[in-house]
Short mmCIF file of C-alpha atoms and ligand atoms in Angstrom, two decimals:
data_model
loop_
_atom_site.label_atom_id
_atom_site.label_comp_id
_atom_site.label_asym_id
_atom_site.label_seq_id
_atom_site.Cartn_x
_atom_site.Cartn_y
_atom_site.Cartn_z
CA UNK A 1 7.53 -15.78 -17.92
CA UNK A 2 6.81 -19.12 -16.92
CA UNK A 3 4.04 -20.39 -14.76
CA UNK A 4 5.54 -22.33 -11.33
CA UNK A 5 4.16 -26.18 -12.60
CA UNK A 6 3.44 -27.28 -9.02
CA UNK A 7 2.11 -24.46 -7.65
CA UNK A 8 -1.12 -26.16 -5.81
CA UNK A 9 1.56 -27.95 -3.92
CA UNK A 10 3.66 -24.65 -2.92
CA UNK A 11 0.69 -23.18 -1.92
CA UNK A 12 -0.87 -25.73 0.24
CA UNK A 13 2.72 -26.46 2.04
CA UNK A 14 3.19 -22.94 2.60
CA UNK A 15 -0.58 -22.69 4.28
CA UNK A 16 0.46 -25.75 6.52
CA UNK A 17 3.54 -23.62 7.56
CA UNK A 18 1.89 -20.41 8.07
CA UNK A 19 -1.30 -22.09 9.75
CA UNK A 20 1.02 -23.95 12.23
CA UNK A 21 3.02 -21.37 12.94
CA UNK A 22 6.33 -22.79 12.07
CA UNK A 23 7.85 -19.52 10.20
CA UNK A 24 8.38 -17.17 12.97
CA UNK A 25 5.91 -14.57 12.18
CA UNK A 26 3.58 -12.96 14.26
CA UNK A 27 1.34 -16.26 14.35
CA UNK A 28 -2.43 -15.16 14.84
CA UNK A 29 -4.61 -17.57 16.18
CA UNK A 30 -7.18 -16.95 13.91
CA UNK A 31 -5.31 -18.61 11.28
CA UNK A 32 -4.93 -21.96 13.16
CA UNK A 33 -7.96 -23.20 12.29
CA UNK A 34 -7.43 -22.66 7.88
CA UNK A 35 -8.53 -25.25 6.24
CA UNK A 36 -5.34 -25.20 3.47
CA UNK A 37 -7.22 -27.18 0.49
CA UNK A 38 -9.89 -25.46 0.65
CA UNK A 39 -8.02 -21.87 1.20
CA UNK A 40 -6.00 -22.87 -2.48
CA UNK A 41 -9.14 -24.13 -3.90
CA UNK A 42 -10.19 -20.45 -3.17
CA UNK A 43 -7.42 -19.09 -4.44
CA UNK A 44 -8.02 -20.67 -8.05
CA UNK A 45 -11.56 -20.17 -7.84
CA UNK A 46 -12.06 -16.56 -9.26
CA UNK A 47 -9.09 -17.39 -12.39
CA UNK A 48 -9.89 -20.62 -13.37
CA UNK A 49 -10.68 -20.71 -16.98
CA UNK A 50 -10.35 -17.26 -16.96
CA UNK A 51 -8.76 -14.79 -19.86
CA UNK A 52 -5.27 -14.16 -17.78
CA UNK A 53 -5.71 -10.42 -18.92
CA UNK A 54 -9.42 -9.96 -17.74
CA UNK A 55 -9.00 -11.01 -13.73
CA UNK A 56 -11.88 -9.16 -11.90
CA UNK A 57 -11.16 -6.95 -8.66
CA UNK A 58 -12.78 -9.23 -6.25
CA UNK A 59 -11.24 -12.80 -8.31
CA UNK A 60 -9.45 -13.20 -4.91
CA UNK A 61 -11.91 -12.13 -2.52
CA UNK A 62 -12.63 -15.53 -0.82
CA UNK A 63 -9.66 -16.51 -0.58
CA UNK A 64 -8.32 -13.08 1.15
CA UNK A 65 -11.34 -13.54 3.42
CA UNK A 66 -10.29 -16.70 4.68
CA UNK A 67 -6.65 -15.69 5.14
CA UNK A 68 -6.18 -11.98 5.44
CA UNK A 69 -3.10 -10.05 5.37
CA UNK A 70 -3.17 -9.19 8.92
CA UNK A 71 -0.46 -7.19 11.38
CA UNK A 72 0.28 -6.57 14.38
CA UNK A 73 -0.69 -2.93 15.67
CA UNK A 74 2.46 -0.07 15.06
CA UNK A 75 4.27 -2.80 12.45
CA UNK A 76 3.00 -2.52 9.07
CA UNK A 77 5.59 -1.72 6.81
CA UNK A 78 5.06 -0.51 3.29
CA UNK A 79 7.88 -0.18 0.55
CA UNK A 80 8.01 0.99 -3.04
CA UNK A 81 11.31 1.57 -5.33
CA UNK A 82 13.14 -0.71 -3.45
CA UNK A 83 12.78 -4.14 -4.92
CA UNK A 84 16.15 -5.02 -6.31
CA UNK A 85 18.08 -5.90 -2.57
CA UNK A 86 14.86 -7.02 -1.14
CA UNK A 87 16.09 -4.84 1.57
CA UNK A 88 12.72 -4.24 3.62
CA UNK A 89 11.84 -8.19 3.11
CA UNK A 90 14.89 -8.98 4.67
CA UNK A 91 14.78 -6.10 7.63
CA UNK A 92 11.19 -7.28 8.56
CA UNK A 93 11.90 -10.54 8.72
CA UNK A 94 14.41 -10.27 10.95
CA UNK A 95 13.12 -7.33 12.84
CA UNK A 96 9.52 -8.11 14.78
CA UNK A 97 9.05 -4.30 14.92
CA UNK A 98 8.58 -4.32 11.03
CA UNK A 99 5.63 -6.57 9.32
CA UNK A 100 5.44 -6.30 5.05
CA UNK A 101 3.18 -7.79 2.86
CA UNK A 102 5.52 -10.90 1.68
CA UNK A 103 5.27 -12.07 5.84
CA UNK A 104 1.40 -12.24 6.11
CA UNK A 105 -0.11 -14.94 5.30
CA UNK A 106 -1.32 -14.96 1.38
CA UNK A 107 1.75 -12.92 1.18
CA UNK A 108 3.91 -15.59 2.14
CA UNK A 109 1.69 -18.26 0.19
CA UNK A 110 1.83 -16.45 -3.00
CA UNK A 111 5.32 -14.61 -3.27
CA UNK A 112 7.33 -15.51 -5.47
CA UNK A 113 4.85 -17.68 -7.48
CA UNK A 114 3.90 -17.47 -11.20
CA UNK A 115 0.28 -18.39 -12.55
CA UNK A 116 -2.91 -17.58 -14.43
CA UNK A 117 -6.09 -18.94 -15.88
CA UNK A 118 -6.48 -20.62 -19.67
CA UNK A 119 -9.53 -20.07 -21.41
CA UNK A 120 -8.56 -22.53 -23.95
CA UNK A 121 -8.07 -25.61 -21.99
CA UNK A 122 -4.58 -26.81 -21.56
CA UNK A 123 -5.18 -30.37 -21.20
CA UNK A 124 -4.77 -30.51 -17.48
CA UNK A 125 -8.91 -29.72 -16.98
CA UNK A 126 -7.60 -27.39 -14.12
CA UNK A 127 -8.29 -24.15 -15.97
CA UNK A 128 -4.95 -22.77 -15.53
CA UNK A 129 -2.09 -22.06 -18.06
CA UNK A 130 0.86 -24.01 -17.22
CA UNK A 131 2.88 -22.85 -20.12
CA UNK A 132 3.05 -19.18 -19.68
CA UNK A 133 1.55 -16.06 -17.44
CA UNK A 134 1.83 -12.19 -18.31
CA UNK A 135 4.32 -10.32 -15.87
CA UNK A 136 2.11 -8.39 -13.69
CA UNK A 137 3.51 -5.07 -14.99
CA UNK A 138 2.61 -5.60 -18.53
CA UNK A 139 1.10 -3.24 -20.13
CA UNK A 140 -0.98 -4.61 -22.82
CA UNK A 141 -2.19 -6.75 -19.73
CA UNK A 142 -3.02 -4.49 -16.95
CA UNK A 143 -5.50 -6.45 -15.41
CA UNK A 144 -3.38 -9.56 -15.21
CA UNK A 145 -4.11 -12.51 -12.93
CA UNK A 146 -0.86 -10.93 -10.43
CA UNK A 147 -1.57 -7.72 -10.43
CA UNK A 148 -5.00 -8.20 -9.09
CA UNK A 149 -3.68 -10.16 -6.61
CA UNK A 150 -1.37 -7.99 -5.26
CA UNK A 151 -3.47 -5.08 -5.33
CA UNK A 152 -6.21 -6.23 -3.85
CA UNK A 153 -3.74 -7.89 -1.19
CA UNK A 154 -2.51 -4.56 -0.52
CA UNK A 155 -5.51 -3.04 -0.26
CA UNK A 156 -6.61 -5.34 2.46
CA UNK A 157 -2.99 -4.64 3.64
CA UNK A 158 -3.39 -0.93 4.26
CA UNK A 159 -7.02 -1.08 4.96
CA UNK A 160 -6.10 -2.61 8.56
CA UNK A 161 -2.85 -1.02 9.99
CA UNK A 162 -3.25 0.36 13.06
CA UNK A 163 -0.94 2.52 15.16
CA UNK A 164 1.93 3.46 13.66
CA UNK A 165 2.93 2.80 10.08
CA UNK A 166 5.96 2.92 7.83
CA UNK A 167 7.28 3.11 3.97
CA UNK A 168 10.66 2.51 2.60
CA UNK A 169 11.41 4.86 -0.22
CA UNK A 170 14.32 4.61 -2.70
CA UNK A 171 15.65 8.57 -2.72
CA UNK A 172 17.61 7.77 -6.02
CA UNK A 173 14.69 6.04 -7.72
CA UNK A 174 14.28 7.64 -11.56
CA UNK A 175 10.95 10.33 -11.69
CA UNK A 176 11.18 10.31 -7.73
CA UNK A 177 11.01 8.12 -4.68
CA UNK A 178 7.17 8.80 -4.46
CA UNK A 179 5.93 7.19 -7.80
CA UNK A 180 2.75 8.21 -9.19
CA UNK A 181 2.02 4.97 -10.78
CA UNK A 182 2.80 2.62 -8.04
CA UNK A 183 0.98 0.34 -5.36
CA UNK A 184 1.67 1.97 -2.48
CA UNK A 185 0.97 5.69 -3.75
CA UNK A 186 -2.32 4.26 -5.91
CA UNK A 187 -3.64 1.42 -3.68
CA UNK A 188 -1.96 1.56 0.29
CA UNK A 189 -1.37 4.90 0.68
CA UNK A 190 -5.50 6.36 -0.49
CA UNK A 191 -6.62 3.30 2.00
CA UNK A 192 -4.60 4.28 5.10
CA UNK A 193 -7.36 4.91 7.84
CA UNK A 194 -6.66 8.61 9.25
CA UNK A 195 -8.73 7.35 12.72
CA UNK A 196 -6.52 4.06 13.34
CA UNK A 197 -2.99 5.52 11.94
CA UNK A 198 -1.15 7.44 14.27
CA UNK A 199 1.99 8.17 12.09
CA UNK A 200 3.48 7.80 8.94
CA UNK A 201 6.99 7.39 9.22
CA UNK A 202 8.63 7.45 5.77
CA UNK A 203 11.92 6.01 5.55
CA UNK A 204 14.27 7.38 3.00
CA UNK A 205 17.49 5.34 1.84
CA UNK A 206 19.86 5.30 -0.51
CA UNK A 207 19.94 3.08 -3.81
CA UNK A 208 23.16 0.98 -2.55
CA UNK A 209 23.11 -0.71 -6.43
CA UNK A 210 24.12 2.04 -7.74
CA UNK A 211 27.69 1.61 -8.96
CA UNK A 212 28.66 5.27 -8.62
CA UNK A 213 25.95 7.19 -6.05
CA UNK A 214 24.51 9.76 -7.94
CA UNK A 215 23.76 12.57 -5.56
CA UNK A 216 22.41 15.02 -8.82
CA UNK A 217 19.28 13.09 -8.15
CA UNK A 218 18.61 11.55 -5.03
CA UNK A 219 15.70 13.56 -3.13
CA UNK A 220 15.75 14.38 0.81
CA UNK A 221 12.97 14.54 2.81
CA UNK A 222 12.28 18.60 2.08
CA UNK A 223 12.39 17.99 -1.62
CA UNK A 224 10.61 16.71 -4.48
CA UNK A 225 8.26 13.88 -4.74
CA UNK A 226 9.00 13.33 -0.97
CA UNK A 227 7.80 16.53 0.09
CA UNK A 228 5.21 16.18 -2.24
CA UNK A 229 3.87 12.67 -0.54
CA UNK A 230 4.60 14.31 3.32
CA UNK A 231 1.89 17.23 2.11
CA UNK A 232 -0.69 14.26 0.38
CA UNK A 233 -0.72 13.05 3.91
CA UNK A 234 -0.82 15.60 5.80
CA UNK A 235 -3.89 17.10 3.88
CA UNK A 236 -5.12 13.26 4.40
CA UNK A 237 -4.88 14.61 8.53
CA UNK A 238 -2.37 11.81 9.07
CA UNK A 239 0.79 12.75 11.35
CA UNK A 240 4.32 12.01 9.08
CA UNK A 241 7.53 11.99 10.44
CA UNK A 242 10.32 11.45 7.79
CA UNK A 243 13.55 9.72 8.07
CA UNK A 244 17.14 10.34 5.42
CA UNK A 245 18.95 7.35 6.07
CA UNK A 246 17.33 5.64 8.70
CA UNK A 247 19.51 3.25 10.75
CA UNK A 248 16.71 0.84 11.20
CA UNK A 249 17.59 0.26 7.78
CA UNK A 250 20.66 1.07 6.50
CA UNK A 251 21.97 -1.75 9.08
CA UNK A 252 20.99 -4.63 7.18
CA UNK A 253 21.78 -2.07 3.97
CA UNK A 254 25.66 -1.62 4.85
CA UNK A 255 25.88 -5.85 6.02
CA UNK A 256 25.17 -6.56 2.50
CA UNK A 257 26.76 -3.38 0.86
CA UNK A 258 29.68 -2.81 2.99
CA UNK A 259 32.22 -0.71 1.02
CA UNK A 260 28.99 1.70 -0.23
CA UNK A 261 29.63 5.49 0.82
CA UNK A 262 26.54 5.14 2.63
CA UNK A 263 28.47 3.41 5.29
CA UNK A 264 31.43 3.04 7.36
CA UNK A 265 32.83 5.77 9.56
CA UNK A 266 33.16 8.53 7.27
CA UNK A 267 29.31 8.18 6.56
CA UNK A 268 27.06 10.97 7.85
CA UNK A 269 23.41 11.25 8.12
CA UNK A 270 23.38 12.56 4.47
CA UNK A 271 25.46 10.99 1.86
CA UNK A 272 29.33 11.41 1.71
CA UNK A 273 30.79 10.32 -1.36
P1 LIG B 301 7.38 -0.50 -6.89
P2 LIG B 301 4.90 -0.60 -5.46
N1 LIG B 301 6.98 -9.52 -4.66
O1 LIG B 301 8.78 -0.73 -6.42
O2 LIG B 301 4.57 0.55 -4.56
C1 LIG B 301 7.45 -9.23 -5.87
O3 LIG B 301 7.04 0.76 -7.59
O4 LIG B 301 4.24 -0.60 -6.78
O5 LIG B 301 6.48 -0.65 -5.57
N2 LIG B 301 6.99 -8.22 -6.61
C2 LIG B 301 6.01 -7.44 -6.11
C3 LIG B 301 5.46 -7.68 -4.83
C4 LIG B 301 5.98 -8.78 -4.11
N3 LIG B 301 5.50 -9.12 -2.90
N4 LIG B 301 4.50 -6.73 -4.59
C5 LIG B 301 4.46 -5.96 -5.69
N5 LIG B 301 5.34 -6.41 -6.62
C6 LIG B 301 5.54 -5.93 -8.00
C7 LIG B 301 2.92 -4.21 -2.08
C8 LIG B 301 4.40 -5.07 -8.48
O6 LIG B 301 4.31 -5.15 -9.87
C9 LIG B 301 3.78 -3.96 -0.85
F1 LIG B 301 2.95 -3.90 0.25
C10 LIG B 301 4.84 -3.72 -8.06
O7 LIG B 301 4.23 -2.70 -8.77
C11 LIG B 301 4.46 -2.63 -1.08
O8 LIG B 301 4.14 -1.68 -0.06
C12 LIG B 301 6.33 -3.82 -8.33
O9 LIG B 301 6.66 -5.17 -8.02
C13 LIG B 301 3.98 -2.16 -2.43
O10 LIG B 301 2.89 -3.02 -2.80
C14 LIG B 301 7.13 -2.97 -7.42
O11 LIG B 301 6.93 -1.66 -7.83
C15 LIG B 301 5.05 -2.29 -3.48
O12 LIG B 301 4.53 -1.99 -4.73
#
């Protein structure tokens, strides 16, 4: 895909907004005093002129140090299979009780944004390719300029929630709504911090883009991969409380979706179709 051309403007407007509070987030005063061109200088720093597929774990560590991922105590909110309907993005933004990733503050400066480092030189002396960027699931190109980004981001994410946490799972999602392979089960989950965390609340909903619901596979919170995660942390000594259908969720879930079986009157805790 592309690379977003004007992206050192994004990201220093963005900084302004989060630094000055004018998004409606939890607004930590630490961040007031940011210093936004040199926070994006940071965030370029560890890339520039970089192979796009060869970004080092700590490229990004300055500039996470400078603006952490940070939330408020019992609010962190983790999500994984979910990504389609933005669901969770949309519940925590509207919901102060919920706080995920795309809200904090290199979160918010960095979603939705495309970029990588040019070893080759691309004219522009800025050491970044403006032309094109690996998608940060690629294969070939694991350690891509936006996957070590995210992960590290998430890492930082996990590594400070306190009180109680959360994670929105997809129950329909192919292979299971606890995937092996993904951030939260490789990177947030392993980083939790058993003497901070008081509970794990996993949150279990239904795949509303689905055309026809397919109840053959969607798991429950005493089956399958979800079971599977409850027991990971509960050997981890964490408490876990688990949720089918949670209407913390499924609110925002059946405004969008509003003829799905999920909802409406005839809907019970579990599925009707
Ligand atoms: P997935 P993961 N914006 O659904 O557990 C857009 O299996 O792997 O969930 N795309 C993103 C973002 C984002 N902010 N973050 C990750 N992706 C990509 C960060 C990435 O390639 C949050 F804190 C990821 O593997 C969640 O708790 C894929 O979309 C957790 O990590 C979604 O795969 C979601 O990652």
């Amino acid at each position: 895909p592309g690379a977003t051309h004007n992206i050192t403007d994004i990201l220093t407007g963005r900084c302004e907004e989060y630094r000055k509070c004018l998004l409606g987030e939890p607004c930590l005063p630490f961040y007031r005093n940011v210093k936004c061109r040199a926070a994006v200088e940071s965030f370029f720093k560890g890339i520039r002129n970089m192979d796009p597929c060869a970004t080092p774990d700590n490229a990004y560590d300055e500039f996470l140090n400078m603006v952490p991922p940070t939330t408020v105590r019992g609010t962190t909110m983790f999500w994984s299979g979910v990504m389609g309907n933005n669901i969770p993005q949309d519940v925590a933004q509207v919901t102060p009780e919920f706080s995920v990733l795309e809200e904090t503050f290199p979160g918010y400066m960095a979603g939705n944004l495309s970029w990588c480092g040019a070893t080759d030189g691309d004219g522009t002396g800025l050491g970044l390719n403006f032309t094109v960027c690996p998608t940060w699931t690629s294969e070939t190109c694991p350690n891509n300029t936006k996957a070590a980004f995210w992960a590290r981001a998430s890492k930082m994410l996990a590594t400070q929630a306190v009180g109680d946490v959360y994670v929105v799972l997809n129950a329909q999602r192919a292979g299971g709504a606890f995937n092996n392979g993904s951030i939260f089960a490789t990177i947030e989950a392993p980083n939790l911090n058993q003497d901070v965390v008081t509970n794990v609340a996993i949150y279990l909903i239904p795949d509303f883009q689905l055309a026809i619901p397919n109840e053959m596979y969607a798991e429950t919170c005493t089956n399958g991969s979800v079971l599977y995660l409850q027991n990971f942390l509960m050997n981890m000594n964490f408490n876990v409380t688990c949720e089918e259908n949670p209407k913390e969720i499924m609110w925002l879930q059946c405004a969008r979706f509003a003829n799905s079986p999920y909802c409406g009157p005839y809907a019970k805790g579990n599925p009707v179709v």
